[in-house]
Amino acid sequence: MSSAKTKTNPVNKLKLTGVHKSFGSNHVLNGVDIAVEPGKSLVVIGGSGSGKSVMLKSVLGIVQPDQGSITVDGQETVGLGPKDRDAVMRKFGMLFQGAALFDSMKVWENVSFGLMQGRGMDKRSAHEIAIEKITAVGLKPEVGDLYPAEISGGMQKRVGLARAIATSPEIIFFDEPTTGLDPIMSDVINDLIVKSVKELGATALSITHDMASARKIADHIAMIYEGRIIWHGPVDDLDHSGNEYVDQFIHGRADGPITRRTA
Amino acid sequence: MAAKLENFPDHKDSQKSGGPVGFIFNFFQAVGGAILGFFQKIGHLTDFALRSVAHCFMPPTFFKQILRQLVDIGYYSLPVVGMTALFTGMVLALQSYTGMTRFNAESAIAGVVVLSVTRELAPVLAGLMVAGRVGAAIAAEIGTMRVTEQIDALTTLSVNPFKYLVVPRIIAGTLTLPILVLIGDIIGVFGGYAVAVYKLDFSAGSYISQTWDILETMDVVSGLVKAAAFGFIVTVLGCYHGYNSQRGAQGVGAATTNAVVSASIMILIFNYIITQIFFS
Ligand SMILES: Nc1ncnc2c1ncn2[C@@H]1O[C@H](COP(=O)(O)OP(=O)(O)OP(=O)(O)O)[C@@H](O)[C@H]1O
Ligand SMILES: [Mg+2]
């Protein structure tokens, strides 16, 4: 599937080959193959529980894959020691499904956390960058002095985005950036994602089941089903993919080849 | 473990066939599974504790976090530990008075109070109180961070959760509990003194000299060693259960309960072991 891509770009920014992961008898990933070119945005779509978050966590090293290879800039990352893993992590930024803000810290401390604690930047410069990123995601600088519990869910997502981009990562991961937001706020977040990825020149890997969001932020789309990538192509091909699973999913039809597991 | 056993076809058959053989097999499978599960847990916990200790000695160190935990765990536990020690010392004097007068051994009260407090009661009761106060708080906080993916977020921001969350708590617990217990020793002895002198009409001078006569350095030191061990136990178990919390509010609740219960039991077990090492 990725052979066409490999021709245009010999080194993919991020590449997963045959990634397997099971939790006990629950086989979540059954050989995931995807690749993202530098500066491009890939969106993985798929139903709830299809293993999207597990796939992302495998890339981040939070979940240990049972089998397969994950390369970043051509370097194998599965089974890296703590030091090398650390160097790879510095290229990453991540927006979590539930924002995952540190609730014991103020908003600006959240945003500057990676800079101060992860990279040892001094407080004044970190604060400056934090306020800059907070305004970049469309929040007032005063929000920086509030605690995460004092702001709405949509604002938390924006702060999560500001935190993800604060360290100017090369690769940014978005785990369902728009779930739980109203359509307008979703679109605001989509625009922010597109804008910040462009400004940083970053590579993006997102997962979502919000099709409007996927169309807006993706260059390429891949669909995951039963732990495998079953279709993969440019976003413009989405509506004539010729794949009945994809068709069923993007139109949200209850009947089709994808059957609801009632387990 | 149980899942593995089910793969043996003949075992499965014997289970299905029921009867005495099936019953005996089920019985041993349940008991064996529980025992294996227990040792697996112990191994898991030991691995966690060793990893935490190793991280204590590897940079970077988050001094600000350590300071914060010193205040949270040590300073804010002072009232609880102080009150516990005070009333324990007081009740000891009162109880031993009613007991000792039967043997005309009132002069032993000072010794009973100071030895019980320093060797046993101050460290064990302080440990148990701190298990309830600090162990529960640690498990709930870290468990919530686990469930809301804040621990994963730390990793993605290049901060090791062991160094940032676990190490400061363990260092603070292990360092401050001996200090708390030392203060508890003094307050406890004072409580006994107050009851003896003001309620039971002992002479202040002779009570104090009896206390000093019987007290040896080892009595206090053994209590402080126990306190350090209990501080370690409480914080490690709080972190362990929080770190491995299951999803949802229920998971965090269970983590909190398990942290307190397991820490309390471990405190009583290690109290016996350390006493054995010091005084036999
Ligand atoms: N740490 C874990 N331990 C055990 N099972 C897990 C763990 N993480 C995920 N799973 C299981 O893996 C499967 C896929 O979960 P995952 O979170 O990746 O789904 P998802 O595709 O992100 O779904 P959603 O769209 O609802 O977020 C689920 O069956 C889940 O129970
Ligand atoms: Mg998910």
PDB file of C-alpha atoms and ligand atoms in Angstrom, chain A residues 23 26 28 47-54 97 176 209, chain B residues 247, ligand 1:
ATOM      1  CA  PHE A  23      -4.160  -7.737  25.794  1.00  0.00           C
ATOM      2  CA  ASN A  26      -8.034  -9.584  23.090  1.00  0.00           C
ATOM      3  CA  VAL A  28      -6.281  -5.419  19.309  1.00  0.00           C
ATOM      4  CA  GLY A  47     -14.877   2.574  14.949  1.00  0.00           C
ATOM      5  CA  SER A  48     -14.816   2.741  18.704  1.00  0.00           C
ATOM      6  CA  GLY A  49     -12.604   0.078  20.196  1.00  0.00           C
ATOM      7  CA  SER A  50     -10.881  -0.709  16.890  1.00  0.00           C
ATOM      8  CA  GLY A  51      -7.490  -0.043  18.480  1.00  0.00           C
ATOM      9  CA  LYS A  52      -6.797   3.503  17.345  1.00  0.00           C
ATOM     10  CA  SER A  53      -5.604   4.739  20.710  1.00  0.00           C
ATOM     11  CA  VAL A  54      -3.560   1.585  21.265  1.00  0.00           C
ATOM     12  CA  GLN A  97      -8.406  12.243  23.866  1.00  0.00           C
ATOM     13  CA  GLU A 176      -9.819  12.400  18.658  1.00  0.00           C
ATOM     14  CA  HIS A 209     -14.260   9.040  13.922  1.00  0.00           C
TER      15      HIS A 209
ATOM     16  CA  ARG B 247      -9.931   2.508  34.573  1.00  0.00           C
TER      17      ARG B 247
HETATM   18  N1  LIG C   1      -4.223  -0.894  28.827  1.00  0.00           N
HETATM   19  C1  LIG C   1      -5.112  -1.749  28.320  1.00  0.00           C
HETATM   20  N2  LIG C   1      -5.298  -2.958  28.893  1.00  0.00           N
HETATM   21  C2  LIG C   1      -6.187  -3.839  28.385  1.00  0.00           C
HETATM   22  N3  LIG C   1      -6.935  -3.608  27.307  1.00  0.00           N
HETATM   23  C3  LIG C   1      -6.804  -2.435  26.678  1.00  0.00           C
HETATM   24  C4  LIG C   1      -5.885  -1.437  27.151  1.00  0.00           C
HETATM   25  N4  LIG C   1      -5.955  -0.366  26.341  1.00  0.00           N
HETATM   26  C5  LIG C   1      -6.881  -0.681  25.399  1.00  0.00           C
HETATM   27  N5  LIG C   1      -7.383  -1.912  25.599  1.00  0.00           N
HETATM   28  C6  LIG C   1      -8.386  -2.580  24.750  1.00  0.00           C
HETATM   29  O1  LIG C   1      -8.021  -2.385  23.410  1.00  0.00           O
HETATM   30  C7  LIG C   1      -9.176  -2.195  22.593  1.00  0.00           C
HETATM   31  C8  LIG C   1      -9.004  -0.963  21.738  1.00  0.00           C
HETATM   32  O2  LIG C   1      -8.970   0.194  22.566  1.00  0.00           O
HETATM   33  P1  LIG C   1      -8.657   1.635  21.997  1.00  0.00           P
HETATM   34  O3  LIG C   1      -8.655   2.546  23.178  1.00  0.00           O
HETATM   35  O4  LIG C   1      -7.447   1.602  21.154  1.00  0.00           O
HETATM   36  O5  LIG C   1      -9.906   1.931  21.113  1.00  0.00           O
HETATM   37  P2  LIG C   1     -10.161   3.189  20.173  1.00  0.00           P
HETATM   38  O6  LIG C   1     -10.106   2.707  18.772  1.00  0.00           O
HETATM   39  O7  LIG C   1      -9.241   4.288  20.541  1.00  0.00           O
HETATM   40  O8  LIG C   1     -11.654   3.534  20.552  1.00  0.00           O
HETATM   41  P3  LIG C   1     -12.335   4.978  20.817  1.00  0.00           P
HETATM   42  O9  LIG C   1     -12.688   5.511  19.486  1.00  0.00           O
HETATM   43  O10 LIG C   1     -13.558   4.611  21.599  1.00  0.00           O
HETATM   44  O11 LIG C   1     -11.368   5.806  21.571  1.00  0.00           O
HETATM   45  C9  LIG C   1     -10.357  -2.157  23.541  1.00  0.00           C
HETATM   46  O12 LIG C   1     -11.005  -3.417  23.464  1.00  0.00           O
HETATM   47  C10 LIG C   1      -9.748  -1.966  24.902  1.00  0.00           C
HETATM   48  O13 LIG C   1     -10.498  -2.638  25.866  1.00  0.00           O
END
